[in-house]
Coordinates of C-alpha atoms and ligand atoms in Angstrom, one line a residue:
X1 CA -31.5 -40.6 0.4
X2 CA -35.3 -39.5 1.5
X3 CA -35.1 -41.8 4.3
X4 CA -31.6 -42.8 5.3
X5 CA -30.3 -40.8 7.8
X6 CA -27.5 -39.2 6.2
X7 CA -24.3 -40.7 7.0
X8 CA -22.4 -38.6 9.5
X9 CA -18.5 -37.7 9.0
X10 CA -15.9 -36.0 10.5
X11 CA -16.6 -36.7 14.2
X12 CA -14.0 -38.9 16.6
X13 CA -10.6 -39.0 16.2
X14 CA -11.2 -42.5 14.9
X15 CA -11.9 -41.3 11.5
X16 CA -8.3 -39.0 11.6
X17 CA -6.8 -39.2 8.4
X18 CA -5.3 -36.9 5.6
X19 CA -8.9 -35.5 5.2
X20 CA -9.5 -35.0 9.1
X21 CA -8.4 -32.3 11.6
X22 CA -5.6 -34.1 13.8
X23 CA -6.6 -32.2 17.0
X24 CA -10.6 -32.1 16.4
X25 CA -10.6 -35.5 14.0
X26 CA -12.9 -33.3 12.0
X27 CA -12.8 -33.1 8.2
X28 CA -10.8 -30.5 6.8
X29 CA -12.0 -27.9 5.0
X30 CA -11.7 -29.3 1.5
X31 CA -13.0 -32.7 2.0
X32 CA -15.9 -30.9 4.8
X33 CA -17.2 -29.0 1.3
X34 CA -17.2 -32.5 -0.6
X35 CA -18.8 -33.8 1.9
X36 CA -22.0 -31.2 2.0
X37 CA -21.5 -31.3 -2.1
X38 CA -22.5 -34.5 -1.8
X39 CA -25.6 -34.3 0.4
X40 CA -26.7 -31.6 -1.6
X41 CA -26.3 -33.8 -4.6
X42 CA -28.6 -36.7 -3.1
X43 CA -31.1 -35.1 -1.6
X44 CA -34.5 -34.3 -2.4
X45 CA -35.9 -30.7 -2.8
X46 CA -37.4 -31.0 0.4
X47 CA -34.5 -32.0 2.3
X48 CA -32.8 -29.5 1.2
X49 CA -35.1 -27.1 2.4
X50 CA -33.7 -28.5 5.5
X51 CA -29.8 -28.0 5.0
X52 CA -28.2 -25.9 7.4
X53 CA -24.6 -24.8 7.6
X54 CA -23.2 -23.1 10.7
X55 CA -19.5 -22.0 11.8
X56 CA -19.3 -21.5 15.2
X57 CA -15.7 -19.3 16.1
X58 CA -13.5 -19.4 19.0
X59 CA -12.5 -15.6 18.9
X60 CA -9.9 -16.6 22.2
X61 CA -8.0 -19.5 20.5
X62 CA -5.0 -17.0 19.4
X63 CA -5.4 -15.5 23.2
X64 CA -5.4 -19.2 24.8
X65 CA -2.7 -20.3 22.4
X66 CA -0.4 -17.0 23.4
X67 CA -1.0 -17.1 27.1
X68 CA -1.4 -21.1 27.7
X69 CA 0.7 -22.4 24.9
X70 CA -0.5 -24.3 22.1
X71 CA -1.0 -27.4 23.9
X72 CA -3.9 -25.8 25.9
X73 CA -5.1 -24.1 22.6
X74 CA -5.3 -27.8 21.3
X75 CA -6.7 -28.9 24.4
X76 CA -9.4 -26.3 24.0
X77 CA -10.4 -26.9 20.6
X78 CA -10.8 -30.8 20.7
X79 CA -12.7 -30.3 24.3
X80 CA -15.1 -27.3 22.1
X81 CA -15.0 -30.6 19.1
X82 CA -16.6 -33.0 21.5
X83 CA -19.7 -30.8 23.2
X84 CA -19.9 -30.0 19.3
X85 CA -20.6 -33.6 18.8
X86 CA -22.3 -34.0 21.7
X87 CA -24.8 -31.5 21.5
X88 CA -25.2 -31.5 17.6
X89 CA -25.9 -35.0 17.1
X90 CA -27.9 -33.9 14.0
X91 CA -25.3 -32.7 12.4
X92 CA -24.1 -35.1 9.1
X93 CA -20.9 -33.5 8.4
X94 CA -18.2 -31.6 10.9
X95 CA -15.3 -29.4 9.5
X96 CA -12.5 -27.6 10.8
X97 CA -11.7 -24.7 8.3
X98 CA -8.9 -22.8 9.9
X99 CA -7.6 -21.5 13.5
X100 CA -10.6 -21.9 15.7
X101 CA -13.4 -21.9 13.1
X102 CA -15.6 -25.6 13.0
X103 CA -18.3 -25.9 10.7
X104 CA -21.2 -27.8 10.8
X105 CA -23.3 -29.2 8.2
X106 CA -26.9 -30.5 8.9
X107 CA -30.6 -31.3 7.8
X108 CA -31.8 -30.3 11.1
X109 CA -35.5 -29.7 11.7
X110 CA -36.1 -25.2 10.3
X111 CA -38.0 -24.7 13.6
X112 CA -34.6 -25.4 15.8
X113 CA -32.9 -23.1 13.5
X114 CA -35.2 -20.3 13.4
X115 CA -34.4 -16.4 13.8
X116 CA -35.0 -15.1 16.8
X117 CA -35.2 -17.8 18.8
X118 CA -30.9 -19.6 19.3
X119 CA -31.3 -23.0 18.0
X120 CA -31.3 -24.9 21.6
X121 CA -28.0 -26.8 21.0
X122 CA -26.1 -23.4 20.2
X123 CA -27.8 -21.8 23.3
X124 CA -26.4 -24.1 25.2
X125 CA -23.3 -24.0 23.8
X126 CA -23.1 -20.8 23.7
X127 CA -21.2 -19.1 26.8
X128 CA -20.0 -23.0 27.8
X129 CA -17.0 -23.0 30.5
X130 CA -14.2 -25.3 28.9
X131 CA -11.8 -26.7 31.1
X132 CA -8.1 -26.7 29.5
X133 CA -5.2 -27.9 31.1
X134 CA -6.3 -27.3 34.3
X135 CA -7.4 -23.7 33.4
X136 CA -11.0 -22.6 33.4
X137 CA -11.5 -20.8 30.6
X138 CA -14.8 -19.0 30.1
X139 CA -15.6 -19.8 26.2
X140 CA -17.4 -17.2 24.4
X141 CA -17.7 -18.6 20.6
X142 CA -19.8 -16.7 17.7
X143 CA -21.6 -18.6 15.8
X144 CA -22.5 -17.5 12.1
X145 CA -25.5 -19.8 10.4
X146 CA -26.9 -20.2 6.6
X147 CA -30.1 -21.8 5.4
X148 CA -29.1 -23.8 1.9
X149 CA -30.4 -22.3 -1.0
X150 CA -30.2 -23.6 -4.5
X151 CA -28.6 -23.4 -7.0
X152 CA -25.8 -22.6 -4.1
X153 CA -22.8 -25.1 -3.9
X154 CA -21.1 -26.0 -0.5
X155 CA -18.6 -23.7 -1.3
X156 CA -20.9 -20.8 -1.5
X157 CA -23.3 -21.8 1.0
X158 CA -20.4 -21.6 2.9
X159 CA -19.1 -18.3 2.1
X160 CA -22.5 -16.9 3.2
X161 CA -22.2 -18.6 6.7
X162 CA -18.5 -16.6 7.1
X163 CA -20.8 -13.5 6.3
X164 CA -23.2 -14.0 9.1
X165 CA -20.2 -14.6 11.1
X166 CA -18.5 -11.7 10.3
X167 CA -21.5 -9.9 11.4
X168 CA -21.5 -12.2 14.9
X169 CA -18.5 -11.0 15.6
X170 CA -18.5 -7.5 14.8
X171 CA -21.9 -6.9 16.7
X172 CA -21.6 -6.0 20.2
X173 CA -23.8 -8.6 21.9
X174 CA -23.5 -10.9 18.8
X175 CA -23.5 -14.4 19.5
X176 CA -25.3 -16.2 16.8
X177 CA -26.0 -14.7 13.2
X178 CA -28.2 -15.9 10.4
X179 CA -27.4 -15.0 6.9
X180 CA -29.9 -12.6 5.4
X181 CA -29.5 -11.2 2.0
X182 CA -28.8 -7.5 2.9
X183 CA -25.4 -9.1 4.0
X184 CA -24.5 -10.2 1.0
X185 CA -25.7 -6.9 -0.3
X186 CA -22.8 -4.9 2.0
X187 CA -19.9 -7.6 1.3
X188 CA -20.7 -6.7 -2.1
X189 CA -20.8 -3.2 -1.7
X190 CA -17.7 -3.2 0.5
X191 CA -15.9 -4.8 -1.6
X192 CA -16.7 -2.6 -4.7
X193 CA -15.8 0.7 -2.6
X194 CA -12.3 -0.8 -1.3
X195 CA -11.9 -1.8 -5.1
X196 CA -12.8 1.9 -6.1
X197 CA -11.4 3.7 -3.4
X198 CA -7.6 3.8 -4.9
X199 CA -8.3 4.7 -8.6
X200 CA -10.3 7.2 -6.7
X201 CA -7.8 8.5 -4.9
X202 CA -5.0 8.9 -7.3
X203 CA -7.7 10.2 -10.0
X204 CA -8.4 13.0 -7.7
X205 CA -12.2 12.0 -7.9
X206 CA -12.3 12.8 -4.0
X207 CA -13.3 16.2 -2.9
X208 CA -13.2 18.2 0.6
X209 CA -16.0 20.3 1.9
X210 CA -15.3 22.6 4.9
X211 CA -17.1 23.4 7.8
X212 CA -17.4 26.5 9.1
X213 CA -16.6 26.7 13.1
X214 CA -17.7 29.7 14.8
X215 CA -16.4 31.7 18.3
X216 CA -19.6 31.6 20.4
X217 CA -18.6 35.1 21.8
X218 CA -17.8 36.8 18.9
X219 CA -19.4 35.0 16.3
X220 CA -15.6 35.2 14.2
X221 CA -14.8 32.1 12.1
X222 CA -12.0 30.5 13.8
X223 CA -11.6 27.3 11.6
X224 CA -13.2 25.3 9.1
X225 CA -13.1 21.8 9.2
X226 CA -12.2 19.8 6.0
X227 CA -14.6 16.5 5.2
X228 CA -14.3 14.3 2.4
X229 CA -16.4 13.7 0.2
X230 CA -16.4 10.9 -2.4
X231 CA -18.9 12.1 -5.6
X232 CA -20.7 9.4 -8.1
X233 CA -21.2 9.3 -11.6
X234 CA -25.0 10.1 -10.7
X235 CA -24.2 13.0 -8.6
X236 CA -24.8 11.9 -5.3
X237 CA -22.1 11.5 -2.5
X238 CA -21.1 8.5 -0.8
X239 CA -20.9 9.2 2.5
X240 CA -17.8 9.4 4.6
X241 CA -19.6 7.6 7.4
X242 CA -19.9 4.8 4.9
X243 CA -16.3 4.5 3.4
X244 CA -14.3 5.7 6.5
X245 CA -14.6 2.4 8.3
X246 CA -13.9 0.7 5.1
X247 CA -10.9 2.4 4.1
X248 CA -9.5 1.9 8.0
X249 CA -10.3 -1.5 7.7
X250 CA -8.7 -2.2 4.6
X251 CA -5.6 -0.1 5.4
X252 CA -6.6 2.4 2.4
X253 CA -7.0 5.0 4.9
X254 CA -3.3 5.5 4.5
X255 CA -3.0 6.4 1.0
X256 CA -6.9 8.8 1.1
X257 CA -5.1 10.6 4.8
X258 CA -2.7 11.8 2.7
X259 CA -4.6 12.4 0.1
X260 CA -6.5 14.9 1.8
X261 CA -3.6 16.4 4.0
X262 CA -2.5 17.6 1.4
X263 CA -5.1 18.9 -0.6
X264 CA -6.1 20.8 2.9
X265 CA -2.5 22.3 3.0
X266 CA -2.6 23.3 -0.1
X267 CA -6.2 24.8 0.3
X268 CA -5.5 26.5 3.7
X269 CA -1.9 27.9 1.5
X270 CA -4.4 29.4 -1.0
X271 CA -6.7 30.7 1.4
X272 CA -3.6 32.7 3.2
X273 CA -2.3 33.9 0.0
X274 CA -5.8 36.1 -0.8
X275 CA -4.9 37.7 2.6
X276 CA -7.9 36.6 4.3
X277 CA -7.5 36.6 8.4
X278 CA -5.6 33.4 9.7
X279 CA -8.2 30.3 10.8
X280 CA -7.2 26.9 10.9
X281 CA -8.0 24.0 8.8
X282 CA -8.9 21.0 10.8
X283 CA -7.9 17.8 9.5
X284 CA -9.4 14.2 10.8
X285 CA -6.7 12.2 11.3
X286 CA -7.8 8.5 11.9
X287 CA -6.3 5.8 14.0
X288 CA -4.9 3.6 11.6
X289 CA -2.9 7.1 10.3
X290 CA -1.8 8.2 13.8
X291 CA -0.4 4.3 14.1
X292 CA 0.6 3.3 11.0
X293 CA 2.3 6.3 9.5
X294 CA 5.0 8.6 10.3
X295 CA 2.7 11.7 10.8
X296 CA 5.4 14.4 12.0
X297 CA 7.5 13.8 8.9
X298 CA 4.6 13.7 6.3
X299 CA 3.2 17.1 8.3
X300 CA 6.7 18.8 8.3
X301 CA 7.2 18.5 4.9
X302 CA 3.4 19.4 3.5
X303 CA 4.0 22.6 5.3
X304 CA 7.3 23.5 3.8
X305 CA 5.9 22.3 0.3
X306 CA 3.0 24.1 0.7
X307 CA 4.7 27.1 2.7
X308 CA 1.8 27.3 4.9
X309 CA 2.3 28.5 8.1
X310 CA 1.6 26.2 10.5
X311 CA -1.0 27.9 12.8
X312 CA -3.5 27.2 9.7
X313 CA -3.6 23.4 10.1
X314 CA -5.0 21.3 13.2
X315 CA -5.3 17.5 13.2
X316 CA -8.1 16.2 14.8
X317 CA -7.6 12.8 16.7
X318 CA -9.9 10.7 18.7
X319 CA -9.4 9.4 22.0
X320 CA -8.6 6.0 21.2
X321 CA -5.9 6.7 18.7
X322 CA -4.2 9.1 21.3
X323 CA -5.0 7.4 24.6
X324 CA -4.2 3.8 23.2
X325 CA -0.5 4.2 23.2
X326 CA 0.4 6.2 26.3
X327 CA 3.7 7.1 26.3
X328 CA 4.1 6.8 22.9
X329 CA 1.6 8.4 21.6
X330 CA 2.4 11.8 24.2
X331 CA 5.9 11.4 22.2
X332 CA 3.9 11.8 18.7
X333 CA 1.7 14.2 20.2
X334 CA 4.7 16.6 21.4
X335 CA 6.4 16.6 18.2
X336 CA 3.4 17.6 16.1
X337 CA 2.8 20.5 18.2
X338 CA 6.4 21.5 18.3
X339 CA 6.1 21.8 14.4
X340 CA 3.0 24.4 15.9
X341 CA 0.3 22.9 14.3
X342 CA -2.6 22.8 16.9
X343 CA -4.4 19.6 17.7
X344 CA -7.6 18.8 18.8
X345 CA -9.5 15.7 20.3
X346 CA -12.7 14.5 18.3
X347 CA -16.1 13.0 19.6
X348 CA -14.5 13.5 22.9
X349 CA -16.8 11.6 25.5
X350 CA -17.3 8.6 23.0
X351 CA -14.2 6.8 23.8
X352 CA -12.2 6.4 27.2
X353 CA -9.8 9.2 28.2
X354 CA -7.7 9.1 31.3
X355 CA -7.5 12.0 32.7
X356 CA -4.3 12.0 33.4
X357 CA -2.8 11.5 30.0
X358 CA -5.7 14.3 29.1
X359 CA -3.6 16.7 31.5
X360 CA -0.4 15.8 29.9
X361 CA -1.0 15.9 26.1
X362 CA -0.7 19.3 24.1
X363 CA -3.9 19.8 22.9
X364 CA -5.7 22.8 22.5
X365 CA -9.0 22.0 21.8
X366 CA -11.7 19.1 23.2
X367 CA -14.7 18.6 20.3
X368 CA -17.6 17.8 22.2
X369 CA -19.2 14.6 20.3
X370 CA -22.5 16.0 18.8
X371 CA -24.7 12.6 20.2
X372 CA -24.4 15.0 23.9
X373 CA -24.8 18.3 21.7
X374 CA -27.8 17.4 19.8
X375 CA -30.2 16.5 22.7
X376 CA -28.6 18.9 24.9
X377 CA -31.7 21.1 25.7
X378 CA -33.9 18.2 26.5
X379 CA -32.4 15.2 28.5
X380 CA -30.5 16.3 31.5
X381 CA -28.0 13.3 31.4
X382 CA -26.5 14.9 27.7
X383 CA -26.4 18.5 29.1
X384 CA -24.5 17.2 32.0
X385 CA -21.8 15.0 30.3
X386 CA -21.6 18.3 28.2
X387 CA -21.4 20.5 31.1
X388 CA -19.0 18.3 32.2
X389 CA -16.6 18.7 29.3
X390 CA -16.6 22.1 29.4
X391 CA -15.2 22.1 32.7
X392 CA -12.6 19.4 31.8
X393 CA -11.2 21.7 28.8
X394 CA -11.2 24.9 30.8
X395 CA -9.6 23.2 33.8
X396 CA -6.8 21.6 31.5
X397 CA -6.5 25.3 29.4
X398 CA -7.9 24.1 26.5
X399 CA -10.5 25.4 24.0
X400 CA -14.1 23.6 23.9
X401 CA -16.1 22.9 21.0
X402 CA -19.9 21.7 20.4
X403 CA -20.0 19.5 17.3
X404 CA -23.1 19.1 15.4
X405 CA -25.1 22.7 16.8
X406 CA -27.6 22.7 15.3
X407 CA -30.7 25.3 16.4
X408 CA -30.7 28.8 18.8
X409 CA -31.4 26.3 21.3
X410 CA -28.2 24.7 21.7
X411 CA -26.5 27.6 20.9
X412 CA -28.0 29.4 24.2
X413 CA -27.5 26.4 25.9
X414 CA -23.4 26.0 25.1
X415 CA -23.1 30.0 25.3
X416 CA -24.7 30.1 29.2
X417 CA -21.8 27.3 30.2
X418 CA -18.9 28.9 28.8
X419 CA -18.3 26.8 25.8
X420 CA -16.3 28.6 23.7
X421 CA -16.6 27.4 20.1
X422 CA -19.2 25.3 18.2
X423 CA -19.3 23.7 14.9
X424 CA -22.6 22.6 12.8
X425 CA -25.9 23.0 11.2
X426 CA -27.2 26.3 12.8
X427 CA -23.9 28.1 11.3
X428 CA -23.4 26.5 8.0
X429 CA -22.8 23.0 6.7
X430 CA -19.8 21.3 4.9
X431 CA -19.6 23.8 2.2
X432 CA -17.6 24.0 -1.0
X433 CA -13.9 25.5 -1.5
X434 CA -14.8 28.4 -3.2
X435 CA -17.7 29.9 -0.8
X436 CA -16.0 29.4 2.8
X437 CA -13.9 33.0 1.3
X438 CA -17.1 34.5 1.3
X439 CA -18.6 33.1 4.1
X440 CA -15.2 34.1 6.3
X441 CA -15.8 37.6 5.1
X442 CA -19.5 37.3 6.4
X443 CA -18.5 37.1 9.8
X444 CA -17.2 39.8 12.5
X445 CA -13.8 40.2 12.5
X446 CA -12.0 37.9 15.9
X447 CA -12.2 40.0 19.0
X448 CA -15.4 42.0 18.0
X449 CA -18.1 41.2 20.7
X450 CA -21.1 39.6 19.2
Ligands
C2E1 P1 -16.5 14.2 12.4 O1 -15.1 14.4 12.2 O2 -17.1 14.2 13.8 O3 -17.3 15.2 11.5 C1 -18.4 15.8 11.8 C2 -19.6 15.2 11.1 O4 -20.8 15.8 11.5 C3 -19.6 15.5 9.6 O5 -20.2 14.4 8.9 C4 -20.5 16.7 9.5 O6 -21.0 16.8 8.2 C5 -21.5 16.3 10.5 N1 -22.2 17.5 11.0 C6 -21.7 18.7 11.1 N2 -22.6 19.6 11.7 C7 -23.7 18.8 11.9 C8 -25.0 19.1 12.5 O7 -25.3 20.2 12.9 N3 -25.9 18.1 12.6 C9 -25.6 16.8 12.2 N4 -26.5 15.9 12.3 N5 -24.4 16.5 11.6 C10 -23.5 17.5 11.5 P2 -19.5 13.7 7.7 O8 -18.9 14.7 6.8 O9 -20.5 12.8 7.1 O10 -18.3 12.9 8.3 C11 -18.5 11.8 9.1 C12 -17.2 11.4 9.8 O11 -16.4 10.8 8.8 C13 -16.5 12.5 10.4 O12 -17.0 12.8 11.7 C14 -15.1 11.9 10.5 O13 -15.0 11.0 11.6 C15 -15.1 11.1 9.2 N6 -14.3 11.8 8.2 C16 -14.8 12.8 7.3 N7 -13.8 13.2 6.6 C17 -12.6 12.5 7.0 C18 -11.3 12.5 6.5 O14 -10.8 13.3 5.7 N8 -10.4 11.6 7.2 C19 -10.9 10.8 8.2 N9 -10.0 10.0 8.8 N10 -12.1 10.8 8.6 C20 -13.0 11.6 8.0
MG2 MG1 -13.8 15.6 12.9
MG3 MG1 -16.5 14.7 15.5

């Protein structure tokens, strides 16, 4: 095939068929991966140093096809099929896999392709204004691209251009990805923890640490807050930064939130039974959780199995989860405090709050997010969102706390505005179970002046 141009498929609704997209006149997927098989087949090394395979996504079909009707959705993708054609005449193969994903397969010259700078056809396409039924719709695609390696198949070449999609789409700002390794590194990774996570889980392999969080005018212990951790064979930690998002997105958040619920009722019930003064345990309660589950029932009974008392547990919740529901999340809200746990909101400042559901929801305590804590003492636009926040919690009556403290510095700083709590580094880090009873017993006793 060294010097035939490569026969070019899928393109034009002449060539519909039972291997081609009806709307697009595209291949579908099956025949699409044939189709590259093939090429990859007759080509010569060096041309296939040349194969490229790209998906380029149109994240708004499902809006389009919701608000305009599937007609317009149709309309959109075969318009979106034609600049495809257009633009990418060097393209040898077209596909449409699913929804609004089209692939492309081609031996386009590398230097088009390259990182860094968008291949000029996908520039222009990029950010393209489709007409649709008389509807201008401003098309934002993502685009996810793949250099062929051997001894890759179609198949897998492809999967690796879904994996630089993914990442196009999960990227602020990302239009266009090209497959690197590391990605297929972290699919593989993901994968393994969202395999692990479960047997985990119900093995009890998962342990909570507790942070310490300490009355910035008495310097008493006033909670700890509990963090999970998720311990390897070789002694290190995963961290829950890592497997957090993972377990959210993979809906195994449910099963580890009450996972360690409990485990923090039943610690807090243990720490009350040696008699040691009342603090609260703060729980993280994530999104999916607050959504997803019915939270009042699972909390009302932990606390009668446990018999804890219920001014030992808080839930911490972050804006989003609280603020995206209005109405109904105020209901959740109510009924969690009426069973008088207290509630707090988490890397407050990071999300969007409105103020005026702020005012009406029953929480007693605003965590300042430790991005404005931690450069507090040297950039003025930090010590004034946090200055700011303090404010907002002591004109709504509610506690404020500085997350991630971490030297005298930022302690002077959040002690001078009236902050009244702060959690972090200068105080203690997550520590185990069995030394916060020490630790407790370190501090003054609440209401001594420090
Ligand atoms: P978070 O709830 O904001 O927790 C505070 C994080 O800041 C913890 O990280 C803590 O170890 C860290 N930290 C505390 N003091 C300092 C400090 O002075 N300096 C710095 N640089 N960091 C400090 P960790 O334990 O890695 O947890 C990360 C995040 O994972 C948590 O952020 C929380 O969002 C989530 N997470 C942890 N445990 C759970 C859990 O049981 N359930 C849920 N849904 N999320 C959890
Ligand atoms: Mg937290
Ligand atoms: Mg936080």
């Amino acid at each position: 095939m060294s010097d035939d141009k490569p026969i070019r498929s899928g393109g034009g609704s002449a060539l519909a068929g039972s291997d081609h997209d009806e709307i697009t006149g595209f291949l579908l997927r099956r025949p699409f991966l044939s189709e590259v098989d093939r090429a990859i087949a007759q080509a010569s090394t060096q041309e296939l140093g040349k194969l490229w395979l790209g998906v380029v996504s149109l994240p708004k079909l499902r809006h389009v096809n919701a608000a305009l009707g599937f007609d317009a959705g149709d309309n959109l993708l075969r318009e979106v099929a034609a600049i495809m054609q257009k633009e990418l005449p060097e393209a040898f193969a077209m596909g449409r896999l699913e929804g609004g994903d089209l692939a492309l397969a081609s031996f386009g010259p590398v230097k088009r392709l390259s990182r860094r700078s968008a291949p000029e056809a996908e520039a222009k396409f990029l950010g393209n204004t489709v007409q649709t039924l008389g509807s201008h719709i401003f098309m934002s695609v993502r685009a996810g691209i793949c250099q062929y390696r051997a001894p890759d198949d179609a198949a897998e070449c492809l999967r690796k251009t879904q994996l630089a999609l993914v990442r196009a789409r999960d990227e602020a700002g990302g239009d266009l990805r090209y497959y690197t390794d590391d990605m297929g590194q972290l699919a593989e990774t993901r994968a393994r923890l969202v395999r692990e996570l479960l047997p985990a889980i119900e093995s009890d392999a998962l342990t909570l640490q507790y942070q310490p969080q300490i009355d910035l005018k008495t310097g008493a212990l006033v909670g700890v807050e509990a963090l999970v951790r998720w311990p390897q064979p070789d002694g290190s930690f995963i961290s829950p930064a890592e497997f957090i998002p993972i377990a959210e997105r993979s809906e195994l958040i449910v099963p580890l939130g009450d996972w360690v619920l409990r485990k923090a009722c039943e610690q807090a019930a243990y720490w009350r039974g040696t008699g040691l003064p009342p603090f609260h345990v703060a729980v993280n309660v994530s999104p999916v959780q607050f959504y997803k589950t019915d939270l009042v029932t699972t909390v009302r009974s932990l606390l009668a199995e446990t018999n804890l008392e219920p001014n030992w547990l808080e839930l911490e919740l972050t804006e989003g989860a609280v603020m995206g529901d209005g109405d109904e999340s105020l209901l959740v809200l109510r009924q969690l405090r009426e069973l008088g746990i207290e509630l707090a909101i988490d890397d407050f400042g990071t999300g969007y709050s409105s103020l005026s559901y702020l005012k009406r929801f029953p929480v007693q305590r605003l965590k300042i997010d430790q991005s404005f804590v931690r450069n507090s003492h040297e950039n003025a636009d930090d010590r004034a969102i946090t200055r700011t926040i303090i404010a907002i919690g002591k004109n709504l009556d509610m506690k404020v706390l500085a997350e991630g403290a971490e030297t005298s510095d930022h302690i002077q700083f959040l002690a001078s505005e009236g902050c009244d709590e702060a959690q972090g580094y200068y105080y203690a880090r997550p520590l185990d179970a069995e030394v916060v009873a020490d630790f407790v017993r370190s501090r003054p006793p609440a209401g001594a002046s420090h």
